[in-house]
Short mmCIF file of C-alpha atoms and ligand atoms in Angstrom, two decimals:
data_model
loop_
_atom_site.label_atom_id
_atom_site.label_comp_id
_atom_site.label_asym_id
_atom_site.label_seq_id
_atom_site.Cartn_x
_atom_site.Cartn_y
_atom_site.Cartn_z
CA UNK A 1003 15.27 -1.24 27.02
CA UNK A 1004 11.66 -2.04 27.71
CA UNK A 1005 9.62 -1.57 24.56
CA UNK A 1006 6.34 -1.61 26.50
CA UNK A 1007 4.77 -3.74 23.75
CA UNK A 1008 4.94 -1.05 21.08
CA UNK A 1009 4.71 -2.12 17.40
CA UNK A 1010 6.66 -0.92 15.50
CA UNK A 1011 9.42 -0.70 18.12
CA UNK A 1012 10.53 2.85 18.93
CA UNK A 1013 14.13 4.05 18.99
CA UNK A 1014 14.29 4.45 22.78
CA UNK A 1015 12.12 4.22 25.87
CA UNK A 1016 13.08 5.68 29.23
CA UNK A 1017 10.95 3.90 31.80
CA UNK A 1018 8.27 2.82 32.24
CA UNK A 1019 8.15 3.88 35.87
CA UNK A 1020 5.71 2.48 38.35
CA UNK A 1021 3.68 5.64 38.66
CA UNK A 1022 1.80 7.06 35.71
CA UNK A 1023 -0.93 9.35 34.53
CA UNK A 1024 -4.59 8.65 33.88
CA UNK A 1025 -6.57 10.63 31.36
CA UNK A 1026 -10.08 11.55 32.53
CA UNK A 1027 -13.07 13.72 31.59
CA UNK A 1028 -11.16 16.80 32.76
CA UNK A 1029 -8.03 16.18 30.66
CA UNK A 1030 -7.63 19.14 28.33
CA UNK A 1031 -6.19 18.97 24.83
CA UNK A 1032 -3.72 21.72 24.00
CA UNK A 1033 -3.00 21.56 20.25
CA UNK A 1034 -0.22 23.91 19.15
CA UNK A 1035 0.03 25.45 15.67
CA UNK A 1036 0.37 22.78 13.00
CA UNK A 1037 -1.18 20.01 15.12
CA UNK A 1038 -4.86 20.91 14.67
CA UNK A 1039 -5.73 18.07 12.31
CA UNK A 1040 -4.03 15.53 14.58
CA UNK A 1041 -6.13 16.88 17.46
CA UNK A 1042 -9.24 16.30 15.34
CA UNK A 1043 -8.27 12.71 14.54
CA UNK A 1044 -7.29 12.12 18.17
CA UNK A 1045 -10.71 13.22 19.50
CA UNK A 1046 -12.47 11.10 16.86
CA UNK A 1047 -10.47 7.95 17.66
CA UNK A 1048 -9.02 7.93 21.18
CA UNK A 1049 -11.66 10.32 22.45
CA UNK A 1050 -14.52 8.15 21.18
CA UNK A 1051 -12.93 4.88 22.25
CA UNK A 1052 -12.26 5.99 25.82
CA UNK A 1053 -15.13 8.43 26.32
CA UNK A 1054 -12.84 11.44 26.69
CA UNK A 1055 -14.22 14.85 25.67
CA UNK A 1056 -10.69 16.37 25.59
CA UNK A 1057 -11.81 20.02 25.85
CA UNK A 1058 -9.48 22.42 24.02
CA UNK A 1059 -7.22 24.80 25.94
CA UNK A 1060 -4.67 27.34 24.70
CA UNK A 1061 -2.01 26.73 27.35
CA UNK A 1062 -1.10 23.41 28.93
CA UNK A 1063 -0.45 24.98 32.37
CA UNK A 1064 -2.31 23.66 35.40
CA UNK A 1065 -1.67 19.99 34.79
CA UNK A 1066 -4.07 17.31 33.54
CA UNK A 1067 -3.41 18.09 29.90
CA UNK A 1068 -2.47 16.37 26.70
CA UNK A 1069 -0.20 18.74 24.82
CA UNK A 1070 0.72 18.51 21.12
CA UNK A 1071 3.34 20.82 19.66
CA UNK A 1072 6.06 21.15 17.06
CA UNK A 1073 9.75 21.41 17.82
CA UNK A 1074 11.95 22.15 14.82
CA UNK A 1075 15.01 20.68 16.53
CA UNK A 1076 13.59 17.19 15.98
CA UNK A 1077 13.94 15.56 12.54
CA UNK A 1078 11.25 14.84 9.94
CA UNK A 1079 8.52 12.56 11.33
CA UNK A 1080 10.40 12.28 14.65
CA UNK A 1081 8.62 12.70 17.97
CA UNK A 1082 9.16 12.61 21.70
CA UNK A 1083 6.33 11.46 23.95
CA UNK A 1084 6.61 12.25 27.65
CA UNK A 1085 4.21 11.01 30.30
CA UNK A 1086 4.72 12.83 33.60
CA UNK A 1087 2.73 11.71 36.67
CA UNK A 1088 1.40 15.10 37.74
CA UNK A 1089 1.29 16.99 34.46
CA UNK A 1090 -0.01 14.67 31.83
CA UNK A 1091 1.16 13.79 28.35
CA UNK A 1092 3.31 15.88 26.03
CA UNK A 1093 3.88 14.89 22.38
CA UNK A 1094 6.46 16.97 20.56
CA UNK A 1095 7.07 16.39 16.84
CA UNK A 1096 9.71 17.53 14.37
CA UNK A 1097 6.80 18.23 12.03
CA UNK A 1098 3.03 17.64 12.05
CA UNK A 1099 3.57 14.01 10.94
CA UNK A 1100 5.87 13.40 13.92
CA UNK A 1101 3.16 14.57 16.31
CA UNK A 1102 0.68 12.27 14.55
CA UNK A 1103 2.99 9.24 14.93
CA UNK A 1104 3.45 10.15 18.60
CA UNK A 1105 -0.32 10.03 19.03
CA UNK A 1106 -0.32 6.53 17.52
CA UNK A 1107 2.19 5.51 20.18
CA UNK A 1108 0.00 7.01 22.93
CA UNK A 1109 -2.95 5.01 21.58
CA UNK A 1110 -0.95 1.79 21.89
CA UNK A 1111 0.19 2.70 25.43
CA UNK A 1112 -3.44 3.13 26.50
CA UNK A 1113 -4.28 -0.53 25.80
CA UNK A 1114 -6.45 -2.35 23.27
CA UNK A 1115 -9.71 -0.59 24.17
CA UNK A 1116 -8.21 2.59 22.71
CA UNK A 1117 -8.65 0.90 19.29
CA UNK A 1118 -12.42 0.47 19.62
CA UNK A 1119 -14.92 2.78 17.97
CA UNK A 1120 -16.98 3.45 21.12
CA UNK A 1121 -16.48 3.25 24.87
CA UNK A 1122 -17.54 -0.03 26.43
CA UNK A 1123 -20.18 0.19 29.20
CA UNK A 1124 -17.66 -1.26 31.67
CA UNK A 1125 -15.40 1.70 30.94
CA UNK A 1126 -11.86 1.56 29.64
CA UNK A 1127 -8.40 1.83 31.09
CA UNK A 1128 -7.11 5.32 30.55
CA UNK A 1129 -3.82 5.02 32.41
CA UNK A 1130 -0.40 5.43 30.85
CA UNK A 1131 2.86 4.59 32.60
CA UNK A 1132 5.32 7.42 33.19
CA UNK A 1133 7.95 7.23 30.46
CA UNK A 1134 9.70 9.03 27.65
CA UNK A 1135 9.57 7.58 24.13
CA UNK A 1136 12.04 9.04 21.65
CA UNK A 1137 11.40 7.89 18.11
CA UNK A 1138 11.94 8.50 14.40
CA UNK A 1139 11.45 6.39 11.27
CA UNK A 1140 14.24 4.58 9.45
CA UNK A 1141 12.68 5.11 6.00
CA UNK A 1142 10.60 7.90 4.53
CA UNK A 1143 8.62 5.60 2.18
CA UNK A 1144 6.76 3.03 4.26
CA UNK A 1145 4.25 1.77 1.78
CA UNK A 1146 1.44 -0.63 1.07
CA UNK A 1147 0.09 -1.36 -2.42
CA UNK A 1148 -3.58 -2.24 -2.57
CA UNK A 1149 -4.61 -3.90 -5.84
CA UNK A 1150 -8.15 -2.56 -6.12
CA UNK A 1151 -8.24 -3.57 -9.82
CA UNK A 1152 -8.36 -7.38 -9.58
CA UNK A 1153 -10.92 -7.15 -6.80
CA UNK A 1154 -12.51 -3.81 -6.13
CA UNK A 1155 -12.22 -2.55 -2.59
CA UNK A 1156 -15.21 -0.34 -1.71
CA UNK A 1157 -14.39 3.18 -0.52
CA UNK A 1158 -15.23 2.42 3.11
CA UNK A 1159 -12.77 -0.46 3.13
CA UNK A 1160 -10.05 1.76 1.64
CA UNK A 1161 -10.64 4.34 4.40
CA UNK A 1162 -10.39 1.52 6.95
CA UNK A 1163 -7.06 0.47 5.44
CA UNK A 1164 -5.86 4.07 5.71
CA UNK A 1165 -6.60 3.82 9.44
CA UNK A 1166 -4.79 0.49 9.66
CA UNK A 1167 -1.74 1.93 7.91
CA UNK A 1168 -1.77 4.93 10.25
CA UNK A 1169 -1.92 2.68 13.33
CA UNK A 1170 1.28 1.02 12.07
CA UNK A 1171 3.07 4.29 11.21
CA UNK A 1172 3.00 3.49 7.49
CA UNK A 1173 2.79 6.54 5.26
CA UNK A 1174 2.28 5.62 1.58
CA UNK A 1175 -0.82 4.02 0.07
CA UNK A 1176 -0.10 2.93 -3.52
CA UNK A 1177 -3.43 2.33 -5.26
CA UNK A 1178 -3.18 -0.02 -8.26
CA UNK A 1179 -6.19 1.47 -10.05
CA UNK A 1180 -6.15 -0.18 -13.48
CA UNK A 1181 -5.46 -3.62 -14.87
CA UNK A 1182 -6.69 -6.20 -17.37
CA UNK A 1183 -9.50 -7.15 -14.98
CA UNK A 1184 -10.85 -3.71 -14.13
CA UNK A 1185 -10.58 0.09 -14.33
CA UNK A 1186 -11.39 1.68 -10.97
CA UNK A 1187 -11.18 5.46 -11.28
CA UNK A 1188 -13.74 7.70 -12.98
CA UNK A 1189 -12.26 9.63 -15.89
CA UNK A 1190 -14.85 12.23 -16.89
CA UNK A 1191 -13.64 12.72 -20.45
CA UNK A 1192 -13.57 8.96 -21.13
CA UNK A 1193 -16.71 7.67 -19.36
CA UNK A 1194 -16.62 4.19 -20.90
CA UNK A 1195 -13.46 3.42 -18.87
CA UNK A 1196 -15.79 2.88 -15.92
CA UNK A 1197 -19.11 2.25 -17.71
CA UNK A 1198 -17.53 -0.74 -19.48
CA UNK A 1199 -14.13 -1.20 -17.82
CA UNK A 1200 -15.18 -1.21 -14.16
CA UNK A 1201 -16.91 -4.58 -14.12
CA UNK A 1202 -16.70 -8.12 -15.44
CA UNK A 1203 -19.44 -10.72 -15.72
CA UNK A 1204 -17.61 -13.43 -13.77
CA UNK A 1205 -14.25 -14.17 -12.13
CA UNK A 1206 -11.87 -17.08 -11.88
CA UNK A 1207 -12.29 -18.67 -8.44
CA UNK A 1208 -8.80 -19.48 -7.18
CA UNK A 1209 -5.58 -19.43 -9.17
CA UNK A 1210 -5.80 -19.19 -12.99
CA UNK A 1211 -5.25 -22.96 -13.26
CA UNK A 1212 -8.42 -23.53 -11.22
CA UNK A 1213 -11.38 -25.07 -13.11
CA UNK A 1214 -13.84 -23.00 -11.04
CA UNK A 1215 -15.61 -19.76 -11.83
CA UNK A 1216 -17.48 -17.40 -9.60
CA UNK A 1217 -20.43 -16.45 -11.81
CA UNK A 1218 -21.30 -13.35 -9.80
CA UNK A 1219 -20.61 -10.12 -11.71
CA UNK A 1220 -17.83 -8.17 -10.04
CA UNK A 1221 -17.01 -4.48 -10.20
CA UNK A 1222 -16.98 -0.98 -8.81
CA UNK A 1223 -15.04 2.25 -9.17
CA UNK A 1224 -14.20 5.45 -7.33
CA UNK A 1225 -15.82 8.71 -8.44
CA UNK A 1226 -13.76 11.90 -8.38
CA UNK A 1227 -15.35 12.80 -5.04
CA UNK A 1228 -14.56 9.32 -3.65
CA UNK A 1229 -10.90 9.86 -4.55
CA UNK A 1230 -10.87 13.39 -3.12
CA UNK A 1231 -12.28 11.99 0.12
CA UNK A 1232 -9.74 9.14 0.29
CA UNK A 1233 -6.86 11.54 -0.41
CA UNK A 1234 -8.07 14.05 2.21
CA UNK A 1235 -8.67 11.30 4.81
CA UNK A 1236 -5.19 9.91 4.17
CA UNK A 1237 -3.59 13.38 4.30
CA UNK A 1238 -5.07 14.01 7.76
CA UNK A 1239 -3.27 10.82 8.77
CA UNK A 1240 -0.01 11.88 7.08
CA UNK A 1241 -0.38 9.21 4.43
CA UNK A 1242 0.31 10.00 0.77
CA UNK A 1243 -1.84 8.23 -1.81
CA UNK A 1244 0.18 7.34 -4.93
CA UNK A 1245 -2.05 6.47 -7.91
CA UNK A 1246 -1.02 3.85 -10.47
CA UNK A 1247 -2.34 3.83 -14.03
CA UNK A 1248 -0.61 0.83 -15.61
CA UNK A 1249 0.68 1.32 -19.20
CA UNK A 1250 1.31 -0.02 -21.82
CA UNK A 1251 0.54 -3.57 -20.58
CA UNK A 1252 -2.13 -4.67 -18.09
CA UNK A 1253 -4.59 -2.64 -20.18
CA UNK A 1254 -7.30 -5.03 -21.37
CA UNK A 1255 -10.08 -3.31 -19.38
CA UNK A 1256 -9.24 0.02 -21.05
CA UNK A 1257 -9.14 -1.63 -24.49
CA UNK A 1258 -12.49 -3.33 -23.82
CA UNK A 1259 -13.92 0.14 -23.13
CA UNK A 1260 -12.22 1.87 -26.10
CA UNK A 1261 -11.23 -0.76 -28.69
CA UNK A 1262 -9.15 1.77 -30.69
CA UNK A 1263 -6.58 1.77 -27.83
CA UNK A 1264 -5.55 -1.77 -28.83
CA UNK A 1265 -3.60 -3.20 -31.73
CA UNK A 1266 -6.55 -3.26 -34.13
CA UNK A 1267 -4.47 -4.43 -37.09
CA UNK A 1268 -3.71 -7.68 -35.21
CA UNK A 1269 -6.87 -8.44 -33.25
CA UNK A 1270 -10.53 -7.49 -33.41
CA UNK A 1271 -10.47 -5.52 -30.17
CA UNK A 1272 -14.16 -4.64 -30.55
CA UNK A 1273 -14.89 -8.22 -29.48
CA UNK A 1274 -12.82 -7.91 -26.31
CA UNK A 1275 -14.33 -7.79 -22.83
CA UNK A 1276 -12.84 -7.01 -19.42
CA UNK A 1277 -10.72 -10.04 -18.58
CA UNK A 1278 -12.29 -12.60 -16.24
CA UNK A 1279 -9.15 -14.69 -15.73
CA UNK A 1280 -5.84 -14.04 -13.94
CA UNK A 1281 -2.35 -13.76 -15.44
CA UNK A 1282 -0.92 -11.26 -17.92
CA UNK A 1283 -3.17 -10.43 -20.87
CA UNK A 1284 -1.60 -10.27 -24.35
CA UNK A 1285 -3.82 -7.27 -25.17
CA UNK A 1286 -1.59 -4.21 -24.77
CA UNK A 1287 -1.89 -0.58 -25.84
CA UNK A 1288 -1.07 0.37 -29.43
CA UNK A 1289 1.93 2.72 -29.74
CA UNK A 1290 -0.02 5.46 -31.48
CA UNK A 1291 -0.30 9.23 -31.04
CA UNK A 1292 -4.00 8.70 -30.31
CA UNK A 1293 -3.16 6.45 -27.36
CA UNK A 1294 -0.65 8.99 -26.01
CA UNK A 1295 -3.23 11.81 -26.20
CA UNK A 1296 -5.90 9.58 -24.63
CA UNK A 1297 -3.68 8.76 -21.67
CA UNK A 1298 -2.47 12.35 -21.30
CA UNK A 1299 -6.15 13.11 -20.76
CA UNK A 1300 -6.37 10.34 -18.18
CA UNK A 1301 -3.27 11.57 -16.35
CA UNK A 1302 -4.51 15.19 -16.42
CA UNK A 1303 -7.54 14.12 -14.39
CA UNK A 1304 -5.37 11.91 -12.16
CA UNK A 1305 -3.03 14.84 -11.39
CA UNK A 1306 -6.05 16.94 -10.47
CA UNK A 1307 -7.17 14.32 -7.95
CA UNK A 1308 -3.88 13.14 -6.43
CA UNK A 1309 -1.42 15.78 -5.16
CA UNK A 1310 1.39 13.21 -4.61
CA UNK A 1311 4.85 14.09 -5.92
CA UNK A 1312 5.06 10.60 -7.44
CA UNK A 1313 2.70 9.19 -10.06
CA UNK A 1314 3.02 5.49 -10.89
CA UNK A 1315 2.74 4.47 -14.55
CA UNK A 1316 3.17 0.71 -14.11
CA UNK A 1317 5.35 -0.36 -17.04
CA UNK A 1318 5.55 -4.01 -15.93
CA UNK A 1319 4.85 -7.22 -17.83
CA UNK A 1320 4.05 -5.90 -21.31
CA UNK A 1321 3.93 -8.91 -23.66
CA UNK A 1322 5.37 -7.96 -27.05
CA UNK A 1323 3.58 -10.48 -29.31
CA UNK A 1324 1.00 -8.06 -30.68
CA UNK A 1325 3.61 -5.37 -31.41
CA UNK A 1326 5.75 -7.98 -33.16
CA UNK A 1327 2.83 -8.92 -35.43
CA UNK A 1328 1.44 -5.40 -35.93
CA UNK A 1329 2.52 -3.60 -39.14
CA UNK A 1330 1.53 -0.30 -37.46
CA UNK A 1331 3.75 -1.00 -34.43
CA UNK A 1332 6.62 -2.10 -36.67
CA UNK A 1333 6.27 1.10 -38.72
CA UNK A 1334 6.34 3.06 -35.48
CA UNK A 1335 9.57 1.32 -34.43
CA UNK A 1336 11.15 2.28 -37.75
CA UNK A 1337 9.87 5.85 -37.62
CA UNK A 1338 11.11 6.41 -34.05
CA UNK A 1339 14.36 4.55 -34.68
CA UNK A 1340 14.00 2.68 -31.40
CA UNK A 1341 15.45 -0.72 -30.59
CA UNK A 1342 12.64 -3.13 -31.45
CA UNK A 1343 9.64 -3.81 -29.24
CA UNK A 1344 11.61 -3.25 -26.03
CA UNK A 1345 12.60 0.15 -27.34
CA UNK A 1346 8.97 0.89 -28.07
CA UNK A 1347 8.02 0.15 -24.49
CA UNK A 1348 10.78 2.50 -23.24
CA UNK A 1349 9.61 5.18 -25.65
CA UNK A 1350 6.10 4.84 -24.22
CA UNK A 1351 7.24 5.16 -20.60
CA UNK A 1352 9.72 7.94 -21.34
CA UNK A 1353 6.96 9.95 -22.99
CA UNK A 1354 5.07 10.01 -19.69
CA UNK A 1355 8.29 10.53 -17.74
CA UNK A 1356 8.82 13.83 -19.59
CA UNK A 1357 5.11 14.66 -19.53
CA UNK A 1358 4.93 14.27 -15.74
CA UNK A 1359 8.23 16.09 -15.14
CA UNK A 1360 6.93 19.06 -17.18
CA UNK A 1361 4.02 19.22 -14.72
CA UNK A 1362 6.20 19.11 -11.63
CA UNK A 1363 5.60 15.45 -10.81
CA UNK A 1364 7.93 12.47 -10.69
CA UNK A 1365 7.35 9.22 -12.51
CA UNK A 1366 7.66 5.96 -10.63
CA UNK A 1367 7.29 2.58 -12.34
CA UNK A 1368 8.00 -1.14 -11.95
CA UNK A 1369 11.63 -2.12 -12.50
CA UNK A 1370 11.07 -3.08 -16.16
CA UNK A 1371 11.12 0.68 -16.91
CA UNK A 1372 14.85 0.75 -16.16
CA UNK A 1373 15.58 -1.31 -19.23
CA UNK A 1374 15.27 1.59 -21.68
CA UNK A 1375 17.06 4.21 -19.57
CA UNK A 1376 15.22 6.70 -17.41
CA UNK A 1377 15.07 10.45 -17.08
CA UNK A 1378 16.62 12.07 -14.04
CA UNK A 1379 14.13 12.20 -11.19
CA UNK A 1380 12.23 9.06 -12.15
CA UNK A 1381 12.05 6.32 -9.53
CA UNK A 1382 11.68 2.55 -9.56
CA UNK A 1383 9.57 0.05 -7.61
CA UNK A 1384 11.84 -3.01 -7.44
CA UNK A 1385 9.54 -6.03 -7.60
CA UNK A 1386 11.51 -8.72 -9.49
CA UNK A 1387 13.82 -9.34 -6.58
CA UNK A 1388 16.49 -6.84 -5.55
CA UNK A 1389 18.41 -6.57 -8.83
CA UNK A 1390 16.30 -3.81 -10.37
CA UNK A 1391 16.49 -1.78 -7.20
CA UNK A 1392 20.25 -2.17 -6.98
CA UNK A 1393 20.75 -1.19 -10.63
CA UNK A 1394 18.46 1.82 -10.26
CA UNK A 1395 20.08 3.02 -7.03
CA UNK A 1396 23.59 2.61 -8.45
CA UNK A 1397 22.46 4.65 -11.49
CA UNK A 1398 21.31 7.42 -9.15
CA UNK A 1399 17.56 6.77 -9.20
CA UNK A 1400 15.43 6.61 -6.09
CA UNK A 1401 13.98 3.18 -5.42
CA UNK A 1402 11.25 1.60 -3.36
CA UNK A 1403 12.06 -1.99 -2.46
CA UNK A 1404 9.08 -4.34 -2.81
CA UNK A 1405 10.60 -7.62 -4.05
CA UNK A 1406 8.05 -10.33 -4.81
CA UNK A 1407 9.93 -13.11 -3.01
CA UNK A 1408 9.92 -11.13 0.24
CA UNK A 1409 7.01 -8.74 0.63
CA UNK A 1410 4.24 -9.85 -1.73
CA UNK A 1411 1.55 -10.48 0.86
CA UNK A 1412 -0.56 -12.55 -1.54
CA UNK A 1413 2.05 -15.28 -1.06
CA UNK A 1414 1.05 -17.95 1.46
CA UNK A 1415 1.96 -17.65 5.14
CA UNK A 1416 2.57 -21.32 5.92
CA UNK A 1417 3.07 -24.62 4.13
CA UNK A 1418 0.33 -27.25 4.00
CA UNK A 1419 -3.24 -27.59 2.84
CA UNK A 1420 -4.84 -25.22 5.33
CA UNK A 1421 -3.80 -21.92 3.77
CA UNK A 1422 -6.67 -20.52 1.67
CA UNK A 1423 -5.98 -20.53 -2.10
CA UNK A 1424 -2.24 -20.82 -1.42
CA UNK A 1425 -0.01 -19.13 -3.97
CA UNK A 1426 3.68 -18.28 -4.19
CA UNK A 1427 6.31 -18.94 -1.58
CA UNK A 1428 5.87 -19.58 2.10
CA UNK A 1429 6.55 -16.22 3.70
CA UNK A 1430 5.97 -16.46 7.42
CA UNK A 1431 5.68 -13.66 9.94
CA UNK A 1432 9.32 -14.32 10.82
CA UNK A 1433 10.41 -14.18 7.15
CA UNK A 1434 8.83 -10.74 6.79
CA UNK A 1435 10.35 -9.63 10.11
CA UNK A 1436 13.79 -10.56 8.79
CA UNK A 1437 13.34 -8.77 5.45
CA UNK A 1438 16.05 -6.14 4.87
CA UNK A 1439 15.23 -3.39 2.35
CA UNK A 1440 18.83 -2.22 1.81
CA UNK A 1441 20.63 -5.02 -0.06
CA UNK A 1442 24.08 -5.88 1.28
CA UNK A 1443 26.92 -4.52 -0.81
CA UNK A 1444 25.10 -1.40 -1.95
CA UNK A 1445 27.44 1.60 -1.89
CA UNK A 1446 26.64 4.30 0.67
CA UNK A 1447 25.64 6.71 -2.12
CA UNK A 1448 23.34 4.11 -3.68
CA UNK A 1449 21.86 3.13 -0.31
CA UNK A 1450 20.79 6.76 0.15
CA UNK A 1451 18.54 6.26 -2.91
CA UNK A 1452 16.52 3.56 -1.16
CA UNK A 1453 13.49 5.63 -0.21
CA UNK A 1454 12.07 2.73 1.70
CA UNK A 1455 10.03 -0.42 1.35
CA UNK A 1456 6.55 -1.41 0.34
CA UNK A 1457 4.37 -4.46 0.94
CA UNK A 1458 2.28 -5.34 -2.10
CA UNK A 1459 -1.22 -6.77 -1.76
CA UNK A 1460 -2.23 -8.30 -5.12
CA UNK A 1461 -5.83 -9.45 -4.91
CA UNK A 1462 -6.41 -12.14 -7.55
CA UNK A 1463 -7.28 -14.61 -4.78
CA UNK A 1464 -8.59 -12.04 -2.27
CA UNK A 1465 -12.25 -11.53 -3.10
CA UNK A 1466 -13.26 -9.48 -0.08
CA UNK A 1467 -12.13 -7.62 3.00
CA UNK A 1468 -11.79 -10.76 5.12
CA UNK A 1469 -9.45 -12.39 2.60
CA UNK A 1470 -7.39 -9.20 2.38
CA UNK A 1471 -7.15 -8.94 6.17
CA UNK A 1472 -6.06 -12.58 6.38
CA UNK A 1473 -3.21 -12.16 3.90
CA UNK A 1474 -2.10 -8.77 5.26
CA UNK A 1475 -2.17 -9.42 9.01
CA UNK A 1476 -0.24 -10.11 11.13
CA UNK A 1477 2.55 -9.77 8.52
CA UNK A 1478 1.97 -6.05 8.03
CA UNK A 1479 2.92 -5.50 11.68
CA UNK A 1480 6.30 -7.14 11.02
CA UNK A 1481 6.67 -5.16 7.80
CA UNK A 1482 5.91 -1.91 9.65
CA UNK A 1483 8.73 -2.65 12.07
CA UNK A 1484 11.10 -3.32 9.14
CA UNK A 1485 10.17 0.02 7.56
CA UNK A 1486 10.04 2.16 10.73
CA UNK A 1487 12.38 0.73 13.35
CA UNK A 1488 16.18 0.77 13.48
CA UNK A 1489 16.51 -3.03 13.37
CA UNK A 1490 19.86 -4.82 13.32
CA UNK A 1491 20.93 -7.14 10.47
CA UNK A 1492 18.31 -9.83 9.71
CA UNK A 1493 20.07 -12.68 11.54
CA UNK A 1494 20.42 -10.53 14.69
CA UNK A 1495 16.78 -9.48 14.90
CA UNK A 1496 14.97 -10.45 18.10
CA UNK A 1497 12.00 -12.25 16.59
CA UNK A 1498 11.09 -13.85 19.94
CA UNK A 1499 10.86 -10.35 21.43
CA UNK A 1500 8.72 -9.22 18.51
CA UNK A 1501 6.39 -12.19 19.06
CA UNK A 1502 6.05 -11.25 22.73
CA UNK A 1503 5.03 -7.73 21.74
CA UNK A 1504 2.66 -9.21 19.15
CA UNK A 1505 0.65 -10.77 21.99
CA UNK A 1506 -0.39 -7.21 22.92
CA UNK A 1507 -0.75 -6.26 19.28
CA UNK A 1508 -3.21 -9.09 18.48
CA UNK A 1509 -5.48 -7.60 21.16
CA UNK A 1510 -5.31 -4.25 19.35
CA UNK A 1511 -6.13 -5.94 16.02
CA UNK A 1512 -9.06 -7.72 17.71
CA UNK A 1513 -10.38 -4.39 18.98
CA UNK A 1514 -10.06 -3.00 15.43
CA UNK A 1515 -11.93 -6.00 13.98
CA UNK A 1516 -9.07 -7.26 11.80
CA UNK A 1517 -9.49 -10.81 10.44
CA UNK A 1518 -5.81 -11.69 10.81
CA UNK A 1519 -4.31 -15.16 10.48
CA UNK A 1520 -4.02 -16.51 14.04
CA UNK A 1521 -0.55 -17.87 14.94
CA UNK A 1522 -2.07 -21.39 15.17
CA UNK A 1523 -3.39 -21.25 11.59
CA UNK A 1524 -6.61 -20.26 9.85
CA UNK A 1525 -9.96 -20.40 11.58
CA UNK A 1526 -12.41 -22.80 9.87
CA UNK A 1527 -14.12 -20.00 7.96
CA UNK A 1528 -10.81 -18.62 6.80
CA UNK A 1529 -10.04 -21.83 4.86
CA UNK A 1530 -11.03 -22.40 1.24
CA UNK A 1531 -10.89 -26.19 1.00
CA UNK A 1532 -10.52 -27.51 -2.54
CA UNK A 1533 -10.00 -24.14 -4.25
CA UNK A 1534 -6.76 -24.48 -6.19
CA UNK A 1535 -3.91 -22.07 -5.62
CA UNK A 1536 -0.42 -22.40 -7.06
CA UNK A 1537 2.20 -22.86 -4.38
CA UNK A 1538 5.71 -22.12 -5.65
CA UNK A 1539 8.50 -24.27 -4.28
CA UNK A 1540 11.63 -22.75 -5.69
CA UNK A 1541 11.34 -19.91 -8.17
CA UNK A 1542 10.06 -16.53 -7.02
CA UNK A 1543 6.98 -15.72 -9.02
CA UNK A 1544 3.92 -13.62 -9.14
CA UNK A 1545 0.59 -15.31 -9.91
C1 ACM B 1627 4.03 -6.89 -10.65
O1 ACM B 1627 3.91 -7.70 -9.72
N1 ACM B 1627 3.74 -7.23 -11.88
C2 ACM B 1627 4.51 -5.55 -10.41
#
């Protein structure tokens, strides 16, 4: 099988044959019912890049046409792309998403210039070899988490990442919107969450052990209209945006904005600011009715902005020291009859589990939420290795596999001094390519609960778009193949073949302006000499 340099690899390619078809100014675009938005995106991307007007026609007859249509006999997100020498290109999808993924394949077949934003004066290749690509995804959740809390990612950069996900056939954008170091979504009824919580006066420069500070104030947040725009832009690209509001830990920014949300009988929370350091803050939400009502208000606005079936409530890394010391928290434990501080955390998460379910949504949270038992329908993001995911799947819960040792893209890509602010394990392009989301030994019934996989981009040491690009690429291309393609067992994967296809893919990333890590190592300006990271040698760890 010749994969004609496609990334991620498709299921099957018939061809390519020596003849082909060239799109030109006369090529008509025939968009069948259900494919209209893909036609719009296609004109705006491919059309602009190659200088093709793609005039609309109702019927594809007469040749020289690009036809998009649905065919219910194909599966969800599946497509078949046919290039016929005299007729043109036909993309048939099992649903509108399938047609959209087929268009992404056509874009790759047209060559790197198809990824530019405008046509070059020298013109661009518009030829496609005659072939038939038959394709469908392995997993239905092919996700990327962007941590826009530790370092804010301006709206334009988020939209650009939506495009980058789409080009790699990834379909879930998990936005980590709140943390100790920042609150990034406007909540109209609680304006101080962004007035106070959306910025900090300075930031640690490097890992938390670093002696350096960046004294520039850092911040930003998305208005309701920003979020509506991001969600709509993603939806046109068949990407679901899953919001995360992290409770009851990782909440110092919220407590800085509204001190009554904290454990006021233990600490003077009125003196607290948004955290300027990295790590896990001890300042967690108080287990009060007031806090529950406050966050119900937050989630009400979140549900109005994000139509996703899943809503992420965090639930990870909630230090229990303040609850242990707090008479109010201890009284709450006694009143609820729960099992100590761990029981209190479960009570907190289960409250929002029921609250979301009553509103037709499904809770998803980090694997710590499993510890107190979960309601039917709730799902788990397995980040502390595979164990949480296995336990959840065996208990009948859906899981998204995103284990920190394997697919945390903040972890360094190579050993040595050259990697900028190196943290975590060495996870090379090949390591990511050989990542397997379904753990061996999982029963068939449990394996069916693995919705898919997600690469997590935590941004403590990624201050800007260039740093994010460097950590994410090229590894996201390997991850996309893991999530989309029907790869064999890790040891049998053809990494050399993937690297050969990557030669073509780097040219696409260049055309897109992605600051990826070159295979030979960082460019001089991608290094951060002397800024301490925290490389991990043996134990899997987050920063
Ligand atoms: C996490 O990395 N704390 C989910």
